[in-house]
Short mmCIF file of C-alpha atoms and ligand atoms in Angstrom, two decimals:
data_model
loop_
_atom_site.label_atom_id
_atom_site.label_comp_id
_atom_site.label_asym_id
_atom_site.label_seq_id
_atom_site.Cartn_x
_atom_site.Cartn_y
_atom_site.Cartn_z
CA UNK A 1 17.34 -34.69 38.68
CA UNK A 2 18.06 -36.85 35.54
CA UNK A 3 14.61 -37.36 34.73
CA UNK A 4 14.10 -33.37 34.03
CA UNK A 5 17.75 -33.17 32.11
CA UNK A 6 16.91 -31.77 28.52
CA UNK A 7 17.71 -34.28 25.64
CA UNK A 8 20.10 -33.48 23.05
CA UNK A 9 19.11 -35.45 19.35
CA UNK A 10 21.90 -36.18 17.04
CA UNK A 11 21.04 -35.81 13.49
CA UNK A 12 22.86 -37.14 10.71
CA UNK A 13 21.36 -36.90 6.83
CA UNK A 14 22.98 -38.67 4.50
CA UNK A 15 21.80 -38.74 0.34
CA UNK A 16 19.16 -41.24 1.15
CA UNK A 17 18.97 -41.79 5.16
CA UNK A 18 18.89 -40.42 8.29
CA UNK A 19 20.90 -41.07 11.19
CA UNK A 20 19.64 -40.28 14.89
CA UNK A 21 20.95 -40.71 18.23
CA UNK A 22 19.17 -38.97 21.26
CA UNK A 23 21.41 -38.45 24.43
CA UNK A 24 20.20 -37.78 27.95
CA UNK A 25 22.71 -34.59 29.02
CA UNK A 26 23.95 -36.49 32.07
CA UNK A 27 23.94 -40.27 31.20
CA UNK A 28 26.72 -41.73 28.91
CA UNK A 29 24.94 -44.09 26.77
CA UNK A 30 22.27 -42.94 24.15
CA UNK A 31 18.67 -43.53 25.14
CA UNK A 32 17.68 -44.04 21.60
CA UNK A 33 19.56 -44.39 18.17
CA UNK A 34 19.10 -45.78 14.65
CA UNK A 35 18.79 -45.30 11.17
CA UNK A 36 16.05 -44.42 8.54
CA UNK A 37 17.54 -46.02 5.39
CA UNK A 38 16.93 -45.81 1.47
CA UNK A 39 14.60 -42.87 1.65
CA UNK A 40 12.87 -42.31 -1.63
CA UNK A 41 12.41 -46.06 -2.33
CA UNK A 42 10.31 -48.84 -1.97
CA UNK A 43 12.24 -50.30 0.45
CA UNK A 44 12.59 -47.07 3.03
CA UNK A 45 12.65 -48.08 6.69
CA UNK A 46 13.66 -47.24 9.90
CA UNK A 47 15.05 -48.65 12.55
CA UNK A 48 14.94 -47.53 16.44
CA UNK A 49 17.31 -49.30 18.86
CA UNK A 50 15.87 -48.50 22.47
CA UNK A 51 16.91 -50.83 25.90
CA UNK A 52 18.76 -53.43 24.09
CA UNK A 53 15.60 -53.76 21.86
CA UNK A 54 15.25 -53.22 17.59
CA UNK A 55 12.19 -51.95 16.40
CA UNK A 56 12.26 -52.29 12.72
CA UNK A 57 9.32 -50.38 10.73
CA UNK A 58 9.00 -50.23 6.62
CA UNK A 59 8.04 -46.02 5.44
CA UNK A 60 7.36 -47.11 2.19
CA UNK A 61 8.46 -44.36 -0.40
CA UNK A 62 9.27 -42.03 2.48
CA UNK A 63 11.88 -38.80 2.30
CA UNK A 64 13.95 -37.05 4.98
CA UNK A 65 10.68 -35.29 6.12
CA UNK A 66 8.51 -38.71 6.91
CA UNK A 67 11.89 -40.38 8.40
CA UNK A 68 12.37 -37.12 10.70
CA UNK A 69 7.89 -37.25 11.59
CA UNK A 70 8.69 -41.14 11.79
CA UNK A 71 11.11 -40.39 14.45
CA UNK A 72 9.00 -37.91 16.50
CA UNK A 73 6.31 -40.58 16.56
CA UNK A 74 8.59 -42.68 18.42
CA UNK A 75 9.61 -40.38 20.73
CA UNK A 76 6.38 -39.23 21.41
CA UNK A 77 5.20 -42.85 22.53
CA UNK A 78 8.13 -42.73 24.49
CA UNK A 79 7.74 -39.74 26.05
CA UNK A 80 11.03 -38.22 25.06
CA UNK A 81 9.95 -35.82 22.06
CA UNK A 82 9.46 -32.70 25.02
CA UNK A 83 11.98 -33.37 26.92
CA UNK A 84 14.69 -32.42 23.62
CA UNK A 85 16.28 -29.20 24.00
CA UNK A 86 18.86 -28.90 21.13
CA UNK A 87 19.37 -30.48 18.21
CA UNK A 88 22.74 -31.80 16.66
CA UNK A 89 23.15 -31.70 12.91
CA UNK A 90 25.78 -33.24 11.16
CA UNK A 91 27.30 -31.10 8.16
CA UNK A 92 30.19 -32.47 6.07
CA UNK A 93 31.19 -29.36 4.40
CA UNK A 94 31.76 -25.38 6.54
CA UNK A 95 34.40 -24.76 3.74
CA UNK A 96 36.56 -21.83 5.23
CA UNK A 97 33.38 -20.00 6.97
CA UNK A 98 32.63 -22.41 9.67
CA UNK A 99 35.88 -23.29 12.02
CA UNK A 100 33.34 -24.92 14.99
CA UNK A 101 30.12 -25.78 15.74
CA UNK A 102 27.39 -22.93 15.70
CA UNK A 103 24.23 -22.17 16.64
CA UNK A 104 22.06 -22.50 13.44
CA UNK A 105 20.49 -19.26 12.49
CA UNK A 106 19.06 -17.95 8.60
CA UNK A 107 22.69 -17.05 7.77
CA UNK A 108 24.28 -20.02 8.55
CA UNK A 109 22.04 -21.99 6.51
CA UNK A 110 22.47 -19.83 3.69
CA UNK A 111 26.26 -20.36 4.73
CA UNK A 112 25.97 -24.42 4.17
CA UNK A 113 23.97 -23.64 1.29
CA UNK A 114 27.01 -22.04 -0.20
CA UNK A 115 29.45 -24.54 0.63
CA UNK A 116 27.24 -27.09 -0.96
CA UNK A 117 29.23 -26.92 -4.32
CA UNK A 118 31.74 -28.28 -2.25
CA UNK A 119 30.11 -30.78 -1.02
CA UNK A 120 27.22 -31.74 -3.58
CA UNK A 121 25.94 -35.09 -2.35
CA UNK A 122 26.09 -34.24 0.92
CA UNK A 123 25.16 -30.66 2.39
CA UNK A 124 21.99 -30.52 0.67
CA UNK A 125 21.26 -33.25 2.50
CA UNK A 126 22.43 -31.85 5.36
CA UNK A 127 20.67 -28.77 5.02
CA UNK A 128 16.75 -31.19 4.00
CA UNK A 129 17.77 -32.51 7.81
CA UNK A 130 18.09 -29.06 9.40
CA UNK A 131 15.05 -27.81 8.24
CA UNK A 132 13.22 -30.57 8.60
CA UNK A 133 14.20 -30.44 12.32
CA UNK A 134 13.81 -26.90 12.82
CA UNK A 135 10.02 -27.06 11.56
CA UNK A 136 9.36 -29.92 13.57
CA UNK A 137 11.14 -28.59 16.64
CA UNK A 138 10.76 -25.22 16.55
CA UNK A 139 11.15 -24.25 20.40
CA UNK A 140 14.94 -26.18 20.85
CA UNK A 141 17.69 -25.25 19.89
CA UNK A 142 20.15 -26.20 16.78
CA UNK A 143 23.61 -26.48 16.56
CA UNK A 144 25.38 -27.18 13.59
CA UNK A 145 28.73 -29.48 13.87
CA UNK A 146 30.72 -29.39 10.81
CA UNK A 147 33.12 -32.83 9.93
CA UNK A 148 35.62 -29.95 8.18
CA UNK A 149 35.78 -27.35 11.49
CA UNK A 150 38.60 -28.89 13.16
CA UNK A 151 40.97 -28.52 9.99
CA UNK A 152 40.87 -24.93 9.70
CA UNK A 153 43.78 -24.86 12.11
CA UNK A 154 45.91 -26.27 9.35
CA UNK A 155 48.56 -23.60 8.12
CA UNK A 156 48.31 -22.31 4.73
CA UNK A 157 51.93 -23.66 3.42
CA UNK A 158 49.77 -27.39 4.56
CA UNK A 159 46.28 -26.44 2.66
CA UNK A 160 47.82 -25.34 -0.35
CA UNK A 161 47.91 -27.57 -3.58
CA UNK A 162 50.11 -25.92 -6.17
CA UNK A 163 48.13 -25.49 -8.52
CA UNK A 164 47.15 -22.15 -9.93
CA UNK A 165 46.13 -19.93 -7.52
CA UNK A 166 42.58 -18.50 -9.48
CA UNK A 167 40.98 -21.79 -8.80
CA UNK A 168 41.43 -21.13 -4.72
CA UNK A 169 40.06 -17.46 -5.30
CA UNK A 170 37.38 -18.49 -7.69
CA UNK A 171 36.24 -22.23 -6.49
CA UNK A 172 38.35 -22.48 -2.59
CA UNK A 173 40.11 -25.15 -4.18
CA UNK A 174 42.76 -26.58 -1.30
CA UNK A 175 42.39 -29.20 1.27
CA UNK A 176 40.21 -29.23 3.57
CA UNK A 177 39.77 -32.13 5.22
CA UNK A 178 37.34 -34.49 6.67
CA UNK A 179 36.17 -37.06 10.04
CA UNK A 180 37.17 -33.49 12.01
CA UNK A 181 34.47 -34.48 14.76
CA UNK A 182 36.07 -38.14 14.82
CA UNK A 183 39.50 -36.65 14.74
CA UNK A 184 38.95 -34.09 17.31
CA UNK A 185 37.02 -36.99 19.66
CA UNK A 186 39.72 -39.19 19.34
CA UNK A 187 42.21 -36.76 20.24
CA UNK A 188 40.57 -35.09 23.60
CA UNK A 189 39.74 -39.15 25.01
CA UNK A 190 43.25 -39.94 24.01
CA UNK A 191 44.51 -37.15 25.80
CA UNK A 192 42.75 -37.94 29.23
CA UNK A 193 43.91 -41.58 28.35
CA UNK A 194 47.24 -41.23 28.82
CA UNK A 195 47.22 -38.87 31.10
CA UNK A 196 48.98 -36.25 28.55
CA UNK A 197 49.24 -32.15 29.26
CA UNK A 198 46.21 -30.96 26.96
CA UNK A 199 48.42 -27.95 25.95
CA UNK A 200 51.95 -29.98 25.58
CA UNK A 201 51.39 -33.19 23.10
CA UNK A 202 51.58 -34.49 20.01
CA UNK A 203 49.13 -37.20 18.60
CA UNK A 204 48.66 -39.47 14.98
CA UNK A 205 44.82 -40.41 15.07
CA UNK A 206 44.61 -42.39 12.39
CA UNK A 207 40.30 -43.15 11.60
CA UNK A 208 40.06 -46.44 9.68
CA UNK A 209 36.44 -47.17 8.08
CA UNK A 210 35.42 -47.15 5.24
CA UNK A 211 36.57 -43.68 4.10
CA UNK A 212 40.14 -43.41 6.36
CA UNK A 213 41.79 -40.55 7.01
CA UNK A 214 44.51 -39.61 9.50
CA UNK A 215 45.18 -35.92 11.16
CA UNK A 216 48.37 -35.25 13.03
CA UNK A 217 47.22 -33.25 16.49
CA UNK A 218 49.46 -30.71 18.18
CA UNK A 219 48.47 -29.38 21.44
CA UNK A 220 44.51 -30.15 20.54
CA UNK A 221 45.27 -28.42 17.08
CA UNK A 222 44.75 -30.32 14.25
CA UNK A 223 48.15 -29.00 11.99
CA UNK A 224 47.75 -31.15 9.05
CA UNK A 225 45.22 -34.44 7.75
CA UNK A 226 45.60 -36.67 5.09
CA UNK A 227 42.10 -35.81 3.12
CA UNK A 228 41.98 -32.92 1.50
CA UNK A 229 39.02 -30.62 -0.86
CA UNK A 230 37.37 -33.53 -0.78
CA UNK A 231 37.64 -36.96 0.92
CA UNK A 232 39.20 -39.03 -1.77
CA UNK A 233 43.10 -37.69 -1.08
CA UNK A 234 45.38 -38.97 0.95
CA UNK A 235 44.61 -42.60 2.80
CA UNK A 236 43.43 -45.75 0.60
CA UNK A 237 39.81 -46.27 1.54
CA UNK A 238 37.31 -48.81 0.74
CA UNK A 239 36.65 -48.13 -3.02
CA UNK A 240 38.19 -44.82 -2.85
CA UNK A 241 41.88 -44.72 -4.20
CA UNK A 242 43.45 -41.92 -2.06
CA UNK A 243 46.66 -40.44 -3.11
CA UNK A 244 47.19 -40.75 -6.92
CA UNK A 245 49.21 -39.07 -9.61
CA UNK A 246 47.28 -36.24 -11.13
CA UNK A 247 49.06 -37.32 -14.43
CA UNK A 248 47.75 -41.23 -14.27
CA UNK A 249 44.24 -39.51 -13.91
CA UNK A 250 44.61 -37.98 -17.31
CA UNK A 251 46.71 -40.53 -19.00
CA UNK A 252 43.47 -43.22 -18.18
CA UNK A 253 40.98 -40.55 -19.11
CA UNK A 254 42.76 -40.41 -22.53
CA UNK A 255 43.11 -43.87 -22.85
CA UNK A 256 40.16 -45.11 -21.84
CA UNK A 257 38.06 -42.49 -23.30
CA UNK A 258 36.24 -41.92 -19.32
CA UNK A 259 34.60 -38.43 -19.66
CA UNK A 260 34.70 -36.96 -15.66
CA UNK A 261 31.57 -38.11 -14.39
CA UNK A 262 32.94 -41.67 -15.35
CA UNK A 263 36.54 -40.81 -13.35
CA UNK A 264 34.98 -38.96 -10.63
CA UNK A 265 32.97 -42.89 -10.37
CA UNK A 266 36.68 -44.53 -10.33
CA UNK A 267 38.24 -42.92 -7.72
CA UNK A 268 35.43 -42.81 -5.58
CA UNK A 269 33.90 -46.24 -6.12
CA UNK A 270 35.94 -48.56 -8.24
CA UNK A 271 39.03 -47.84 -6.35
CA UNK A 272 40.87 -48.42 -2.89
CA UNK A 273 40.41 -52.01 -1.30
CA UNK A 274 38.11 -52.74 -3.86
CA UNK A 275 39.87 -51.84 -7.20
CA UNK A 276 43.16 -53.18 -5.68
CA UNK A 277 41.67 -56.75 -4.67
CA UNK A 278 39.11 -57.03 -7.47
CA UNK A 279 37.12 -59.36 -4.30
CA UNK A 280 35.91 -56.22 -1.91
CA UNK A 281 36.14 -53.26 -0.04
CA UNK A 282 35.22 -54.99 3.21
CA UNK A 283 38.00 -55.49 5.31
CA UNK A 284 36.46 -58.45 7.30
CA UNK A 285 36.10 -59.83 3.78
CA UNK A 286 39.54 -59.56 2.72
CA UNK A 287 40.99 -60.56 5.81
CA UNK A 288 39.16 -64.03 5.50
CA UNK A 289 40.36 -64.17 1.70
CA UNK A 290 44.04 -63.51 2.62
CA UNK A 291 43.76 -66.29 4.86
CA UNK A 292 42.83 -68.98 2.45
CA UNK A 293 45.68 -67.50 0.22
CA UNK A 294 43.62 -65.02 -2.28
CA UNK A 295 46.76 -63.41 -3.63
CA UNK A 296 44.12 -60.02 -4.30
CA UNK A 297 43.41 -59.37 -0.90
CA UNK A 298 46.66 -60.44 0.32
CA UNK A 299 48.07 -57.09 -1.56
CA UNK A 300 45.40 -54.83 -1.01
CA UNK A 301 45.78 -55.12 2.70
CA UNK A 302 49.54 -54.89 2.62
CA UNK A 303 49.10 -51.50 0.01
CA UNK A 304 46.74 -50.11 2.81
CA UNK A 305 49.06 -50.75 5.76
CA UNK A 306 52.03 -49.52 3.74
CA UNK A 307 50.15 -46.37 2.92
CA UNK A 308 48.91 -45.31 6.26
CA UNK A 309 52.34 -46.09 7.89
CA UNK A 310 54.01 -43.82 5.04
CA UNK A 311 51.44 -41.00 5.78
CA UNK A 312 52.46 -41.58 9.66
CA UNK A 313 55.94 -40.87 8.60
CA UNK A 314 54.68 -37.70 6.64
CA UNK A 315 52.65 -36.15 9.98
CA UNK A 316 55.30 -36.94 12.13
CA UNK A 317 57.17 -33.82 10.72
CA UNK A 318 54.75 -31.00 11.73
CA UNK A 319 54.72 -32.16 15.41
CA UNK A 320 56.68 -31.34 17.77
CA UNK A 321 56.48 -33.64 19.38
CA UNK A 322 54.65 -37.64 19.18
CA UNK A 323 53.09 -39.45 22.38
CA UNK A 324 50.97 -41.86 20.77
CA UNK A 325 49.87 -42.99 17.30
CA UNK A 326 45.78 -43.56 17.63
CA UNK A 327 44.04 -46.27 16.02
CA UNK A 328 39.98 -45.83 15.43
CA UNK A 329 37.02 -46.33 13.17
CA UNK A 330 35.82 -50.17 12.17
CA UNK A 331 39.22 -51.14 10.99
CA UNK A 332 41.20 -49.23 13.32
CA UNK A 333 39.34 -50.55 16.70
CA UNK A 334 38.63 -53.98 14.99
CA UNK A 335 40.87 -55.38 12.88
CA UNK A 336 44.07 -56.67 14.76
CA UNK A 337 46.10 -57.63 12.00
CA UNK A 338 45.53 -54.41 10.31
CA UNK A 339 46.83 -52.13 13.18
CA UNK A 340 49.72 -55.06 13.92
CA UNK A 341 50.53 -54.52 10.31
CA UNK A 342 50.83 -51.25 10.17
CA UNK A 343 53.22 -50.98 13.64
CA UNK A 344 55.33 -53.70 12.15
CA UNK A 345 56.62 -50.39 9.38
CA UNK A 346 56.73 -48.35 12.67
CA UNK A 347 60.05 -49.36 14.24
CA UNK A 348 61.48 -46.29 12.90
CA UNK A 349 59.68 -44.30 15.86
CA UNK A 350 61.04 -46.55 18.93
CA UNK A 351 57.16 -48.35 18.43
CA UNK A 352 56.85 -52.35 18.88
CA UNK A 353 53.94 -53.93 19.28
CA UNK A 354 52.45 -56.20 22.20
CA UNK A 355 51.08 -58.93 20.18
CA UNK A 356 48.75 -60.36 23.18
CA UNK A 357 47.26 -56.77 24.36
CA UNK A 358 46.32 -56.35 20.81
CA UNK A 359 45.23 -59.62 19.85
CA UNK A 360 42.69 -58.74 22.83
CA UNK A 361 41.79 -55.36 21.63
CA UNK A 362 38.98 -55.24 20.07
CA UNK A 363 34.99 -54.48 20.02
CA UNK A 364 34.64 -50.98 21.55
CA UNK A 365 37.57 -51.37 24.36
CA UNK A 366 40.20 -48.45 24.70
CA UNK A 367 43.59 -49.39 25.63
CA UNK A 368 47.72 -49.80 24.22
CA UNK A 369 48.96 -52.12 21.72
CA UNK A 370 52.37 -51.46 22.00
CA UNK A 371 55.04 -52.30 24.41
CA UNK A 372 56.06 -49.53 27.26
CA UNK A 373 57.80 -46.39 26.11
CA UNK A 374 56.76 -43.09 23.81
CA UNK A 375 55.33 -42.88 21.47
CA UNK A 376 52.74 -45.23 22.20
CA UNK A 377 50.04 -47.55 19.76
CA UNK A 378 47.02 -46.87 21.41
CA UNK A 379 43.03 -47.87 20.34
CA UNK A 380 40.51 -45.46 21.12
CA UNK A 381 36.68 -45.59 19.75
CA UNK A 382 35.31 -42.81 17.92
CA UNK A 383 32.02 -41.80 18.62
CA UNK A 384 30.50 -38.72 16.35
CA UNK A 385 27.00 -38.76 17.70
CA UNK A 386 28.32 -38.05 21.22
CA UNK A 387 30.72 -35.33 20.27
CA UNK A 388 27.90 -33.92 18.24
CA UNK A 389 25.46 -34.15 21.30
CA UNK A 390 28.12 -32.61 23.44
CA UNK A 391 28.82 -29.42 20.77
CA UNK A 392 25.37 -28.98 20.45
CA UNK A 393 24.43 -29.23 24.61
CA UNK A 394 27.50 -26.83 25.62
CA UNK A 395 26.18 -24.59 22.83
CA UNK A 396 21.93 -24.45 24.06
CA UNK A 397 22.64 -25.25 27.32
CA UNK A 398 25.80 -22.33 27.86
CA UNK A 399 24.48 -20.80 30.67
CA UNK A 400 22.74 -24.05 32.17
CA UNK A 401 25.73 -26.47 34.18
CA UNK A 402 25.07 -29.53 32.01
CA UNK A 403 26.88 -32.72 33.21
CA UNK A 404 27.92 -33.91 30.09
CA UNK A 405 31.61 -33.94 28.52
CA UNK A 406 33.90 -36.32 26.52
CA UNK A 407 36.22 -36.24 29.40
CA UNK A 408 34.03 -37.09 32.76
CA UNK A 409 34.02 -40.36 34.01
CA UNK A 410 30.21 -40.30 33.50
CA UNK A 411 31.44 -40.92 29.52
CA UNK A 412 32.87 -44.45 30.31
P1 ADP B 501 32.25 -46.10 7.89
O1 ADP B 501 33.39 -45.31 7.32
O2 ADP B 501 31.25 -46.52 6.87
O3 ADP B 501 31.66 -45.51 9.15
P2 ADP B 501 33.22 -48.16 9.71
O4 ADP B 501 33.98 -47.26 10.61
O5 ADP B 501 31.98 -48.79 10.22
O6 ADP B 501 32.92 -47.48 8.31
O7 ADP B 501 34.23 -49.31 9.25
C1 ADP B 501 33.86 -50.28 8.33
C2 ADP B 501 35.07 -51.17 8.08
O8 ADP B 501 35.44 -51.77 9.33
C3 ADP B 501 34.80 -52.31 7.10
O9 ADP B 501 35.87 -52.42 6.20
C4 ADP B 501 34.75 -53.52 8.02
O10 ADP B 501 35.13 -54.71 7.36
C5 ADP B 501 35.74 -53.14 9.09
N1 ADP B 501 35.58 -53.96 10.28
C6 ADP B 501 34.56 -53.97 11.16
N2 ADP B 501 34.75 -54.95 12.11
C7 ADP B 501 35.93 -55.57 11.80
C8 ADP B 501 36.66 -56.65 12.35
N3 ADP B 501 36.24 -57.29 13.43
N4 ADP B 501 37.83 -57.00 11.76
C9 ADP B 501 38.27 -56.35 10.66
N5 ADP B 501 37.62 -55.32 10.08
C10 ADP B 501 36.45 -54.93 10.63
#
């Protein structure tokens, strides 16, 4: 009876907003999402998308707690708020405690609360969300889904830096990584895609956004990512700069006289597409300058193909084998002459690409880019909110059958 299923709400608590999706258990598509947005100002709002309709409302000077109350409102017009039986909360940070998503209980908040120096912008937030939720909600459930689970698979000769070892035993300085509920996603629909053996494959997911990170994927296992103690390594990102000599971080300090809260602002916001175009971080952006012949975007977009197809080269060691390089996130499932770009430095693995199937691929579809043969270019779209809804439903709802995975055909 789909009318009785219980709901599962996806929450998502950024520095200053809230993100929400809430999932009937056995329909595909989200029966409500949105976003409460620059909390703590004059301009907070939130925004419900229900039906194909926006409902856009202004909670002037309004914090996590009045965006969460906001939300229950609307649900309670809508007559949803009773029928939600777990809740989903994003955390960015489970350092090496949390290796999948748990049930939320005094000691695993004190647990995020710990990992929070690891993650200072963001699990605090995190945790306001949680709480919030769990006062408001006190009878369902909550499940906690951490974005740095899925790495703790890596091996330790992969998570190591070499860098003295005190500052892993006194601050868990190694890598980490990040977009695990992306990664993982990505990997399971990819899987059922092409009709792989879930416990014989080898994937590349490569998520493109704004903050990009790729994660080679052995048998389901992530065994190495590109990001590491914190999302900055590795890929080159939006404003972030990725991989960077440790040595050209202390030679600008010096020179420029940039004290650490000034070069911890570099890497993470004057850098990547941004600092390497001087026009933008938006990709849509610079792909309309490099067609009018703005030499800046031109070489930012060529530095960020080059660099993901390098760290390609670098994953393809730990797997033993490679059925398909993956291709998600806004750039990744969007931009055509991004992924084309990047499969043009592929030819070393046997990959070409079909120029017309990806020309075509674009906008939320799932499907090849590359001509026949292994491994193969494929586009998949991520979707955290439903991998989230789907942790936190198997989690409340163990004993109940609940029809609701990533891999039915209900999902399509
Ligand atoms: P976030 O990491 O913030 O979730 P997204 O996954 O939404 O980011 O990706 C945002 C990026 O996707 C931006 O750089 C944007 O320009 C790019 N993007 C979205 N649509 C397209 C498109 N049609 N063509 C090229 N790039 C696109």
């Amino acid at each position: 009876m789909a009318n009785c299923s219980p709901l599962a709400l996806v929450v998502n608590c950024g520095s200053s907003s809230l993100k929400f999706a809430l999932f009937d258990t056995s329909l595909p598509s989200p029966l409500v999402d949105g976003l409460a947005e620059r909390l703590g100002s004059d301009e907070a709002s939130i925004r419900f998308d229900r039906n194909g309709t926006r409902r856009t409302t202004p909670i002037v000077g309004a914090g996590h707690q009045q965006a969460f109350d906001a939300l229950l409102a609307f649900l309670t017009e809508h007559g949803l708020r009773d029928r939600i039986g777990v809740v989903g909360h994003r955390v960015v940070h489970g350092g090496e405690r949390f290796t999948r998503s748990v049930e939320i209980t005094a000691e695993v908040m004190a647990g995020i609360d710990d990992c929070a120096v690891l993650a200072p912008l963001h699990n605090p937030a995190n945790l306001v969300g949680i709480r919030a939720a769990m006062a408001a909600l006190p009878d369902a459930g909550h499940v906690a889904v951490f974005d740095t689970a899925f790495h703790q698979t890596i091996p330790e000769e992969a998570y190591l830096y070499a860098l003295p070892q005190r500052f892993r035993r006194d601050f868990g300085v190694r890598r980490y990584g990040f977009h695990g509920t992306s990664h993982r996603y990505v990997a399971a629909r990819a899987v059922e895609f092409l009709g792989l053996d879930p416990k014989d494959h080898g994937l590349i997911v490569l998520h493109l956004g704004n903050g990009a990170s790729a994660t080679a994927v052995s048998n389901g296992k992530s065994v190495d990512t590109s990001m590491g103690l914190t999302p900055v390594e590795g890929l080159v990102m939006g404003t972030r700069c990725g991989d960077v000599d440790a040595g050209a971080l202390t030679y600008i300090a010096r020179r420029a006289g940039l004290d650490v809260d000034a070069l911890d602002a570099m890497v993470n916001k004057e850098s990547g597409l941004l600092g390497l175009s001087e026009l933008s971080n938006d990709c849509r952006t610079l792909e309309a300058a490099a067609a009018e012949g703005h030499a800046g975007a031109r070489m930012a977009l060529d530095v960020f193909a080059y660099r993901i197809a390098r760290t390609v080269g670098a994953l393809r060691m730990p797997l033993p084998r490679l059925d398909a390089v993956v291709f998600t996130g806004g750039i990744g499932e969007n931009s055509a002459s991004v992924r084309a770009s990047v499969i043009a430095r592929l030819g070393f693995l046997g990959m070409h690409l079909d120029e017309d199937a990806n020309r075509a691929m674009r906008g939320g579809t799932a499907g090849c880019v590359s001509r026949s043969g292994r491994p193969a270019a494929l586009v998949m779209p991520t979707d955290e909110e439903r991998m989230i809804a789907c942790d936190a439903a198997a989690i409340a709802f163990a004993d109940a059958p609940v029809a609701f995975s990533v891999f039915s055909e209900a999902a399509e």
